[in-house]
């Protein structure tokens, strides 16, 4: 790592950051058919985005700055089980989008739903189940936003900013990034990340294509790179006496690899920001077309993941300004070591801008959940659209402020730990949301009980995972009950969640327990743009049918 600040790289970063800032504010006028004083316009972009805008928006939403930092870092430090599972899980993901999300779009379009909690409330007639879905979404999103700021920090640290003992000097760049992000999100809503995603994805594709062509040739070719990675992964870790990581998963790791891939695929589009990006599409078929072209990002992610092994062959030393090794710095450091400063600046800009897009969408999504399913549902049932938009804008600022405080005051390992919990928590919303898109058989109280059991089980098991250096929340894998194999904690909790929901549904149906009223009909799940029955939601989804 350079001892001083890389002025050229920093100048390029500032210039490109300034460009996207201007675009963020100009986005308020882009494709606007009405005032931004409603959640439909501010929080969902008027539900007007076509195939390419949606493709860039969803891609920018899923493939975040932390993705580009963490996936190759996991490959560099621990190997394929921890890093490369991200590739098959994104491949599994797209058929899920094709099948499930088009139905969610249709029923949301028909009833004016803004969040998944809106849908759950309307489908099951339960304010409590809707509240559980909303609070889980907000809780799972907060550390995700914080990790985007961690990605920006990694770039700044490699450039040479952040080593000062003066708190203001050290964290000023993050303050500036936060202020700019907050300002243009408040001003332009979802349109800002939508238009910035074009710049972000263009830079990412440019950087990765250049890197994947140039770096292997510079560092001995792919044969040498794979040999170097295998040697490192098979070398015993002094702290554990076991291999450092996995080059190719062995038979004992199959369950871990498979459950990580499947569980992550099921969880990703339960996150509020993924749903928000999807519901901004202008038609049902827009989502399906996106599901067929989004795999281009999987190819990109596969190339990026392999850069973690390129860094091994290159002898990259990811050491922070505090003098401590930090695998999260490996990709920025690899670019700093291998490219001219100006191109390294472009790469750093791609990562930093890659943080702004998802952070904006995440804050908007969390704010929408609070506004629709907490504020309006429980405190202000007759709030006007303008009042909803105002509250959502203010909450989006608060969410980003909490994420900033989180990053500045807590150890980075804690941010990663909480993100682990985020994946466990958000998957527990899957039965209520996705099963509800197809059947009304499950009882609302059974789904709520299954959610609660899954949340508690997943949190407790994750808390008890330890390592030689971390006492709690040290990983995402634990023994699967009954089969004595290591697996993804979130998927085990999900299976228990479903089992509880099924058993209690049978029992509650047998007892003829009162069920909430479903405000949807079968045709709603196939509605498309131009459907004459489409209407904005005049009341909260469960207000028309109060339930205990």
Coordinates of C-alpha atoms in Angstrom, one line a residue:
X1 CA 0.0 0.0 0.0
X2 CA 1.2 3.5 -0.8
X3 CA 2.2 5.6 2.2
X4 CA 0.7 8.8 0.9
X5 CA -2.5 9.8 -0.9
X6 CA -2.8 8.8 -4.5
X7 CA -3.7 12.2 -5.9
X8 CA -4.5 11.1 -9.4
X9 CA -6.9 8.3 -8.4
X10 CA -8.5 10.6 -5.9
X11 CA -9.0 13.3 -8.5
X12 CA -10.7 10.9 -10.9
X13 CA -12.9 9.6 -8.1
X14 CA -14.0 13.1 -7.2
X15 CA -14.7 14.1 -10.8
X16 CA -16.9 11.0 -11.5
X17 CA -18.6 11.4 -8.1
X18 CA -19.4 15.0 -9.1
X19 CA -20.9 13.8 -12.4
X20 CA -23.3 11.3 -10.7
X21 CA -24.2 14.0 -8.1
X22 CA -25.4 16.3 -10.8
X23 CA -27.3 13.5 -12.5
X24 CA -28.9 12.6 -9.1
X25 CA -30.4 16.1 -8.8
X26 CA -31.4 16.3 -12.5
X27 CA -33.2 13.0 -12.1
X28 CA -36.1 14.8 -10.3
X29 CA -37.2 16.1 -13.8
X30 CA -36.6 12.8 -15.6
X31 CA -39.7 11.1 -17.0
X32 CA -41.8 12.7 -14.3
X33 CA -45.6 12.7 -15.1
X34 CA -46.7 14.2 -11.8
X35 CA -45.5 15.8 -8.6
X36 CA -43.1 13.8 -6.5
X37 CA -45.4 14.3 -3.5
X38 CA -46.7 10.7 -3.6
X39 CA -45.0 7.4 -2.9
X40 CA -45.9 6.2 -6.4
X41 CA -43.8 8.9 -7.9
X42 CA -41.1 9.5 -5.3
X43 CA -40.7 5.9 -4.0
X44 CA -41.5 3.9 -7.2
X45 CA -40.6 6.3 -10.0
X46 CA -44.2 6.5 -11.1
X47 CA -44.1 2.7 -11.8
X48 CA -42.9 3.7 -15.3
X49 CA -39.5 2.1 -15.9
X50 CA -39.1 0.1 -19.0
X51 CA -36.9 -3.0 -19.7
X52 CA -33.5 -1.3 -19.9
X53 CA -34.0 1.2 -17.0
X54 CA -35.3 -1.7 -14.9
X55 CA -32.3 -3.9 -15.9
X56 CA -29.8 -1.2 -14.8
X57 CA -31.8 -0.4 -11.7
X58 CA -32.2 -4.1 -10.5
X59 CA -28.6 -4.8 -11.5
X60 CA -27.4 -1.8 -9.5
X61 CA -29.6 -2.9 -6.7
X62 CA -28.4 -6.5 -6.5
X63 CA -24.7 -6.1 -7.3
X64 CA -23.7 -3.6 -4.7
X65 CA -20.3 -2.0 -3.8
X66 CA -20.1 -4.6 -1.0
X67 CA -20.7 -7.4 -3.5
X68 CA -17.7 -6.2 -5.5
X69 CA -15.6 -6.0 -2.3
X70 CA -16.8 -9.0 -0.4
X71 CA -17.1 -11.8 -3.0
X72 CA -13.4 -11.6 -4.3
X73 CA -12.3 -11.0 -0.7
X74 CA -14.0 -14.2 0.3
X75 CA -12.3 -16.0 -2.6
X76 CA -8.9 -14.5 -1.6
X77 CA -9.2 -15.4 2.1
X78 CA -11.3 -18.6 2.3
X79 CA -11.9 -20.0 -1.2
X80 CA -14.8 -21.2 -3.2
X81 CA -17.3 -22.3 -0.6
X82 CA -17.4 -18.8 1.0
X83 CA -17.0 -16.9 -2.3
X84 CA -18.0 -18.7 -5.4
X85 CA -21.4 -19.8 -4.1
X86 CA -22.6 -16.3 -5.1
X87 CA -22.4 -17.4 -8.8
X88 CA -24.9 -20.3 -8.8
X89 CA -27.2 -18.5 -6.4
X90 CA -27.6 -15.6 -8.8
X91 CA -28.3 -18.1 -11.6
X92 CA -31.0 -19.8 -9.4
X93 CA -32.4 -16.4 -8.6
X94 CA -33.6 -15.4 -12.1
X95 CA -36.2 -18.1 -12.6
X96 CA -37.5 -17.1 -9.2
X97 CA -37.9 -13.5 -10.5
X98 CA -39.5 -14.7 -13.7
X99 CA -42.1 -16.8 -11.8
X100 CA -42.8 -15.1 -8.5
X101 CA -42.1 -11.4 -9.0
X102 CA -44.4 -11.0 -12.0
X103 CA -47.3 -12.2 -9.8
X104 CA -46.3 -9.8 -7.1
X105 CA -46.1 -6.9 -9.6
X106 CA -49.5 -7.7 -10.9
X107 CA -51.4 -7.8 -7.6
X108 CA -49.4 -4.7 -6.4
X109 CA -50.3 -2.9 -9.6
X110 CA -53.9 -3.8 -9.3
X111 CA -54.3 -2.7 -5.7
X112 CA -51.7 0.1 -5.5
X113 CA -49.4 -1.8 -3.1
X114 CA -46.1 -0.2 -2.5
X115 CA -44.5 -2.8 -0.2
X116 CA -44.7 -6.5 0.4
X117 CA -46.2 -5.8 3.8
X118 CA -49.1 -4.0 1.9
X119 CA -49.6 -7.2 0.0
X120 CA -49.4 -9.5 3.0
X121 CA -51.9 -7.3 4.9
X122 CA -54.4 -7.4 2.0
X123 CA -53.9 -11.1 1.3
X124 CA -54.3 -12.3 4.9
X125 CA -56.3 -9.5 6.6
X126 CA -53.8 -9.3 9.4
X127 CA -52.2 -6.1 10.7
X128 CA -49.8 -8.0 12.9
X129 CA -48.5 -10.2 10.1
X130 CA -48.1 -7.1 7.9
X131 CA -46.2 -5.4 10.7
X132 CA -43.9 -8.3 11.2
X133 CA -43.0 -8.3 7.5
X134 CA -42.4 -4.6 7.5
X135 CA -40.2 -4.5 10.6
X136 CA -38.2 -7.5 9.4
X137 CA -37.6 -5.7 6.1
X138 CA -36.4 -2.5 7.8
X139 CA -34.2 -4.5 10.3
X140 CA -32.6 -6.5 7.6
X141 CA -32.0 -3.5 5.4
X142 CA -30.2 -1.3 7.9
X143 CA -26.8 -3.2 8.0
X144 CA -27.0 -3.7 4.2
X145 CA -26.9 0.1 3.8
X146 CA -24.1 0.4 6.3
X147 CA -22.1 -2.1 4.3
X148 CA -22.3 0.1 1.2
X149 CA -20.5 2.8 3.3
X150 CA -18.0 0.1 4.3
X151 CA -17.3 -0.4 0.6
X152 CA -16.6 3.3 0.1
X153 CA -14.3 3.3 3.1
X154 CA -12.3 0.4 1.6
X155 CA -11.7 2.5 -1.5
X156 CA -10.7 5.6 0.4
X157 CA -8.4 3.6 2.6
X158 CA -6.5 2.2 -0.4
X159 CA -6.3 5.7 -1.9
X160 CA -4.6 6.8 1.3
X161 CA -7.5 8.7 3.1
X162 CA -8.5 7.6 6.6
X163 CA -5.3 7.2 8.5
X164 CA -5.5 10.5 10.4
X165 CA -6.1 10.4 14.2
X166 CA -8.4 13.4 13.7
X167 CA -11.9 12.1 13.5
X168 CA -13.1 14.9 11.1
X169 CA -10.2 14.5 8.7
X170 CA -10.6 10.7 8.7
X171 CA -14.3 10.5 8.2
X172 CA -15.0 13.8 6.2
X173 CA -15.2 11.9 2.9
X174 CA -17.9 9.7 4.3
X175 CA -19.8 12.7 5.7
X176 CA -19.7 14.3 2.2
X177 CA -20.8 11.1 0.5
X178 CA -23.6 10.7 3.0
X179 CA -24.8 14.3 2.6
X180 CA -24.8 14.1 -1.2
X181 CA -26.6 10.8 -1.2
X182 CA -29.2 12.1 1.3
X183 CA -29.8 15.3 -0.7
X184 CA -30.4 13.8 -4.1
X185 CA -32.4 10.9 -2.7
X186 CA -34.7 13.3 -0.9
X187 CA -35.0 15.5 -4.0
X188 CA -35.4 12.9 -6.7
X189 CA -36.5 9.7 -5.0
X190 CA -36.1 6.4 -7.0
X191 CA -35.3 8.3 -10.2
X192 CA -31.9 9.3 -8.8
X193 CA -30.5 5.7 -8.4
X194 CA -32.2 4.7 -11.6
X195 CA -30.3 7.2 -13.7
X196 CA -27.0 6.8 -11.8
X197 CA -27.2 3.1 -12.3
X198 CA -26.4 3.7 -16.0
X199 CA -23.1 5.3 -15.0
X200 CA -22.3 2.7 -12.3
X201 CA -22.9 -0.3 -14.5
X202 CA -21.0 1.1 -17.5
X203 CA -18.0 1.7 -15.3
X204 CA -18.2 -1.7 -13.6
X205 CA -18.4 -3.5 -17.0
X206 CA -15.5 -1.5 -18.3
X207 CA -13.3 -2.1 -15.3
X208 CA -14.0 -5.8 -15.0
X209 CA -13.5 -6.5 -18.7
X210 CA -10.2 -4.7 -18.8
X211 CA -9.1 -6.4 -15.5
X212 CA -10.0 -9.9 -16.6
X213 CA -8.1 -9.5 -19.9
X214 CA -5.1 -7.7 -18.6
X215 CA -4.4 -9.1 -15.1
X216 CA -4.1 -12.8 -15.9
X217 CA -1.6 -12.1 -18.6
X218 CA 0.4 -9.9 -16.3
X219 CA 0.5 -12.5 -13.5
X220 CA 1.4 -15.7 -15.3
X221 CA -1.9 -16.8 -16.9
X222 CA -4.8 -18.7 -15.5
X223 CA -2.9 -22.0 -14.9
X224 CA -0.5 -20.2 -12.6
X225 CA -3.3 -18.3 -10.9
X226 CA -5.3 -21.5 -10.1
X227 CA -2.1 -23.2 -8.9
X228 CA -1.3 -20.3 -6.6
X229 CA -4.9 -20.3 -5.2
X230 CA -4.9 -24.1 -4.7
X231 CA -1.6 -23.8 -2.8
X232 CA -2.9 -21.1 -0.5
X233 CA -6.1 -22.9 0.2
X234 CA -4.4 -26.2 1.0
X235 CA -1.9 -24.6 3.3
X236 CA -2.8 -25.2 7.0
X237 CA -4.0 -22.2 8.9
X238 CA -1.7 -21.8 12.0
X239 CA -4.7 -20.8 14.2
X240 CA -6.8 -23.9 13.4
X241 CA -4.4 -26.5 11.9
X242 CA -6.8 -27.0 9.1
X243 CA -6.6 -25.9 5.4
X244 CA -6.9 -22.1 4.9
X245 CA -9.9 -22.6 2.7
X246 CA -11.4 -24.6 -0.1
X247 CA -10.1 -24.6 -3.7
X248 CA -12.8 -27.0 -4.9
X249 CA -15.5 -28.0 -2.4
X250 CA -15.1 -31.6 -1.1
X251 CA -17.9 -34.0 -0.2
X252 CA -18.1 -32.6 3.3
X253 CA -18.8 -29.2 2.0
X254 CA -21.5 -30.0 -0.6
X255 CA -24.4 -29.2 1.8
X256 CA -22.8 -26.0 2.8
X257 CA -22.2 -24.8 -0.7
X258 CA -25.7 -25.9 -1.9
X259 CA -27.6 -24.4 1.0
X260 CA -25.7 -21.2 0.8
X261 CA -26.6 -20.9 -2.9
X262 CA -30.3 -21.9 -2.5
X263 CA -30.9 -19.9 0.7
X264 CA -29.3 -16.8 -0.7
X265 CA -31.3 -17.0 -3.9
X266 CA -34.6 -17.4 -2.1
X267 CA -33.7 -14.5 0.3
X268 CA -32.4 -11.9 -2.2
X269 CA -35.7 -10.8 -3.7
X270 CA -37.4 -10.7 -0.3
X271 CA -35.3 -7.7 0.6
X272 CA -37.3 -4.5 0.4
X273 CA -34.9 -2.8 -2.1
X274 CA -35.2 -5.6 -4.5
X275 CA -39.0 -5.5 -4.4
X276 CA -39.0 -1.7 -4.8
X277 CA -36.8 -1.9 -7.9
X278 CA -39.2 -4.6 -9.3
X279 CA -42.4 -2.7 -8.5
X280 CA -41.1 0.4 -10.4
X281 CA -41.4 -1.5 -13.7
X282 CA -44.1 -0.4 -16.0
X283 CA -45.4 -3.8 -16.9
X284 CA -45.5 -7.5 -15.9
X285 CA -43.6 -8.5 -19.0
X286 CA -40.8 -6.0 -18.2
X287 CA -40.0 -8.1 -15.2
X288 CA -40.0 -11.3 -17.2
X289 CA -37.8 -9.8 -19.9
X290 CA -35.4 -8.7 -17.2
X291 CA -35.2 -12.2 -15.7
X292 CA -33.9 -13.4 -19.1
X293 CA -31.2 -10.7 -19.5
X294 CA -30.0 -10.2 -15.9
X295 CA -27.8 -13.4 -16.0
X296 CA -25.3 -11.1 -17.8
X297 CA -24.5 -9.8 -14.3
X298 CA -23.8 -13.4 -13.2
X299 CA -21.1 -13.7 -15.8
X300 CA -19.7 -10.4 -14.6
X301 CA -19.8 -11.5 -11.0
X302 CA -18.0 -14.8 -11.9
X303 CA -15.2 -12.8 -13.5
X304 CA -15.0 -10.5 -10.5
X305 CA -14.9 -13.5 -8.0
X306 CA -11.9 -14.9 -9.9
X307 CA -10.0 -11.7 -9.3
X308 CA -9.7 -12.8 -5.7
X309 CA -7.5 -15.6 -6.9
X310 CA -5.7 -13.3 -9.3
X311 CA -4.7 -11.3 -6.2
X312 CA -3.2 -14.4 -4.6
X313 CA -1.0 -14.9 -7.7
X314 CA -0.2 -11.2 -7.8
X315 CA 1.0 -11.3 -4.1
X316 CA -1.4 -8.6 -3.2
X317 CA -1.1 -7.5 0.5
X318 CA -4.4 -6.0 1.7
X319 CA -3.2 -4.1 4.7
X320 CA -5.2 -1.2 6.2
X321 CA -3.8 2.1 7.2
X322 CA -3.8 0.8 10.8
X323 CA -1.2 -1.8 9.7
X324 CA -3.6 -4.7 10.1
X325 CA -4.4 -7.2 7.3
X326 CA -7.9 -6.7 5.9
X327 CA -9.1 -9.0 3.1
X328 CA -11.9 -6.5 2.3
X329 CA -9.2 -4.2 0.7
X330 CA -7.9 -6.9 -1.7
X331 CA -9.6 -5.7 -4.9
X332 CA -9.0 -2.0 -4.4
X333 CA -5.4 -2.8 -3.5
X334 CA -5.0 -5.1 -6.5
X335 CA -6.1 -2.3 -8.8
X336 CA -3.9 0.2 -7.0
X337 CA -0.8 -2.1 -7.5
X338 CA -1.6 -3.2 -11.1
X339 CA -2.9 -0.2 -13.0
X340 CA -1.9 3.4 -13.7
X341 CA -3.4 5.8 -11.1
X342 CA -6.0 7.2 -13.5
X343 CA -7.5 3.7 -14.2
X344 CA -7.3 2.8 -10.6
X345 CA -9.3 5.9 -10.0
X346 CA -11.9 4.7 -12.5
X347 CA -12.1 1.4 -10.7
X348 CA -12.5 3.1 -7.3
X349 CA -15.2 5.3 -8.7
X350 CA -17.1 2.2 -10.0
X351 CA -17.0 0.8 -6.5
X352 CA -17.9 4.0 -4.8
X353 CA -20.8 4.8 -7.2
X354 CA -21.8 1.2 -6.9
X355 CA -22.4 2.0 -3.2
X356 CA -24.6 5.0 -3.9
X357 CA -27.2 3.3 -6.1
X358 CA -28.2 0.5 -3.7
X359 CA -27.9 2.7 -0.6
X360 CA -30.4 5.1 -2.2
X361 CA -32.8 2.3 -3.1
X362 CA -32.4 0.6 0.3
X363 CA -33.2 3.8 2.2
X364 CA -36.2 4.5 0.0
X365 CA -37.5 0.9 0.5
X366 CA -37.1 1.0 4.2
X367 CA -38.8 4.4 4.4
X368 CA -41.7 3.1 2.3
X369 CA -42.1 0.2 4.7
X370 CA -42.2 2.5 7.7
X371 CA -44.5 5.0 6.1
X372 CA -47.1 2.5 4.7
X373 CA -47.0 -0.2 7.3
X374 CA -46.1 1.5 10.6
X375 CA -47.0 5.2 10.3
X376 CA -50.1 5.0 8.2
X377 CA -51.3 1.6 9.4
X378 CA -50.9 2.2 13.1
X379 CA -50.8 5.9 13.7
X380 CA -52.2 7.9 10.8
X381 CA -54.7 5.8 8.9
X382 CA -56.1 8.7 6.8
X383 CA -52.7 10.2 5.8
X384 CA -52.8 11.9 2.4
X385 CA -50.4 10.8 -0.4
X386 CA -48.5 14.1 0.2
X387 CA -48.1 13.3 3.9
X388 CA -47.0 9.8 3.1
X389 CA -44.3 11.1 0.7
X390 CA -43.1 13.7 3.2
X391 CA -42.8 11.1 6.0
X392 CA -41.0 8.7 3.7
X393 CA -38.5 11.3 2.6
X394 CA -37.7 12.2 6.2
X395 CA -37.4 8.5 7.2
X396 CA -35.0 7.9 4.3
X397 CA -32.8 10.6 5.7
X398 CA -33.0 9.1 9.2
X399 CA -32.2 5.6 7.8
X400 CA -29.0 6.8 6.1
X401 CA -28.0 8.7 9.2
X402 CA -28.3 5.5 11.3
X403 CA -26.3 3.6 8.8
X404 CA -23.6 6.3 8.9
X405 CA -23.5 6.2 12.7
X406 CA -23.3 2.4 12.6
X407 CA -20.3 2.5 10.3
X408 CA -18.5 5.2 12.2
X409 CA -19.0 3.8 15.7
X410 CA -18.9 0.1 15.4
X411 CA -16.2 -2.3 14.3
X412 CA -16.5 -3.4 10.7
X413 CA -16.8 -7.0 11.7
X414 CA -20.1 -6.1 13.5
X415 CA -21.5 -4.7 10.3
X416 CA -20.7 -8.0 8.6
X417 CA -22.2 -9.9 11.5
X418 CA -25.4 -7.9 11.3
X419 CA -25.6 -8.5 7.5
X420 CA -25.4 -12.2 8.2
X421 CA -28.4 -11.8 10.5
X422 CA -30.1 -9.7 7.8
X423 CA -30.0 -12.7 5.4
X424 CA -31.4 -15.0 8.1
X425 CA -34.2 -12.6 9.0
X426 CA -35.4 -11.7 5.6
X427 CA -35.7 -15.3 4.4
X428 CA -38.3 -15.8 7.2
X429 CA -40.7 -13.5 5.3
X430 CA -40.7 -15.8 2.2
X431 CA -43.6 -18.1 3.3
X432 CA -46.0 -15.2 3.9
X433 CA -45.1 -13.4 0.7
X434 CA -44.4 -16.1 -1.9
X435 CA -46.8 -18.8 -0.7
X436 CA -49.4 -16.0 -0.5
X437 CA -49.0 -15.3 -4.2
X438 CA -50.3 -18.8 -5.0
X439 CA -52.5 -20.0 -2.1
X440 CA -54.6 -18.7 0.8
X441 CA -54.4 -22.1 2.6
X442 CA -51.9 -21.0 5.3
X443 CA -53.5 -19.4 8.4
X444 CA -52.4 -15.9 9.3
X445 CA -51.5 -16.8 12.9
X446 CA -49.6 -19.9 11.7
X447 CA -47.5 -17.8 9.4
X448 CA -46.8 -15.3 12.2
X449 CA -45.8 -18.1 14.5
X450 CA -43.6 -19.7 11.9
X451 CA -41.9 -16.4 11.2
X452 CA -41.3 -15.9 15.0
X453 CA -39.8 -19.3 15.4
X454 CA -37.6 -19.0 12.4
X455 CA -36.3 -15.6 13.5
X456 CA -35.5 -16.8 17.0
X457 CA -33.9 -20.0 15.9
X458 CA -31.7 -18.3 13.2
X459 CA -30.6 -15.5 15.5
X460 CA -29.7 -17.8 18.4
X461 CA -27.8 -20.3 16.2
X462 CA -25.9 -17.5 14.4
X463 CA -25.0 -16.0 17.8
X464 CA -23.4 -19.3 18.9
X465 CA -21.2 -19.6 15.8
X466 CA -17.6 -18.8 16.9
X467 CA -14.1 -18.9 15.5
X468 CA -10.6 -18.6 17.0
X469 CA -10.8 -14.8 16.6
X470 CA -14.6 -14.1 16.9
X471 CA -16.8 -15.3 19.8
X472 CA -20.2 -14.7 18.2
X473 CA -21.7 -14.4 14.7
X474 CA -18.5 -15.8 13.2
X475 CA -20.1 -17.3 10.2
X476 CA -23.3 -18.3 8.3
X477 CA -22.9 -22.1 8.6
X478 CA -24.0 -24.4 11.4
X479 CA -24.9 -28.1 11.8
X480 CA -28.3 -29.0 10.3
X481 CA -30.4 -30.8 12.9
X482 CA -30.9 -34.5 12.0
X483 CA -28.4 -34.9 9.2
X484 CA -25.1 -33.7 10.9
X485 CA -24.1 -31.7 7.9
X486 CA -23.0 -28.0 7.9
X487 CA -25.5 -25.8 6.2
X488 CA -26.7 -22.3 5.8
X489 CA -28.4 -21.2 9.0
X490 CA -31.0 -19.1 7.2
X491 CA -32.2 -22.1 5.1
X492 CA -32.5 -24.3 8.2
X493 CA -34.5 -21.6 10.0
X494 CA -36.6 -21.3 6.9
X495 CA -37.4 -25.1 6.9
X496 CA -38.4 -24.9 10.6
X497 CA -40.5 -21.8 9.8
X498 CA -42.5 -23.7 7.1
X499 CA -42.9 -26.8 9.3
X500 CA -44.4 -24.7 12.1
X501 CA -46.7 -22.8 9.7
X502 CA -48.0 -26.1 8.2
X503 CA -48.6 -27.8 11.5
X504 CA -50.3 -24.8 13.1
X505 CA -52.4 -24.2 10.0
X506 CA -53.8 -27.7 10.1
X507 CA -54.5 -27.3 13.8
X508 CA -56.1 -23.9 13.4
X509 CA -58.2 -25.0 10.5
X510 CA -59.4 -28.0 12.5
X511 CA -60.4 -25.7 15.3
X512 CA -62.1 -23.4 12.8
X513 CA -60.1 -20.4 14.1
X514 CA -61.2 -17.1 12.5
X515 CA -59.3 -16.1 9.5
X516 CA -58.7 -12.6 8.0
X517 CA -60.5 -11.5 4.8
X518 CA -58.6 -11.7 1.6
X519 CA -59.1 -8.5 -0.4
X520 CA -57.5 -9.9 -3.6
X521 CA -59.0 -12.2 -6.3
X522 CA -57.4 -14.7 -8.6
X523 CA -57.4 -12.3 -11.6
X524 CA -55.4 -9.8 -9.7
X525 CA -52.3 -12.0 -10.0
X526 CA -52.3 -11.7 -13.8
X527 CA -53.2 -8.0 -14.2
X528 CA -50.9 -6.0 -16.5
X529 CA -50.4 -2.4 -17.5
X530 CA -53.6 -0.8 -18.7
X531 CA -55.9 -3.1 -16.7
X532 CA -59.1 -1.0 -16.2
X533 CA -59.4 -2.3 -12.6
X534 CA -56.1 -0.8 -11.5
X535 CA -56.5 1.8 -8.8
X536 CA -54.4 3.6 -6.2
X537 CA -54.8 2.2 -2.7
X538 CA -57.2 4.6 -0.9
X539 CA -56.9 3.0 2.5
X540 CA -54.3 0.8 4.2
X541 CA -54.6 -2.8 2.9
X542 CA -56.1 -4.1 6.2
X543 CA -58.1 -1.1 7.3
X544 CA -61.2 -2.2 5.4
X545 CA -61.2 -5.5 7.3
X546 CA -60.1 -5.0 10.9
X547 CA -58.7 -8.0 12.5
X548 CA -57.5 -8.8 16.0

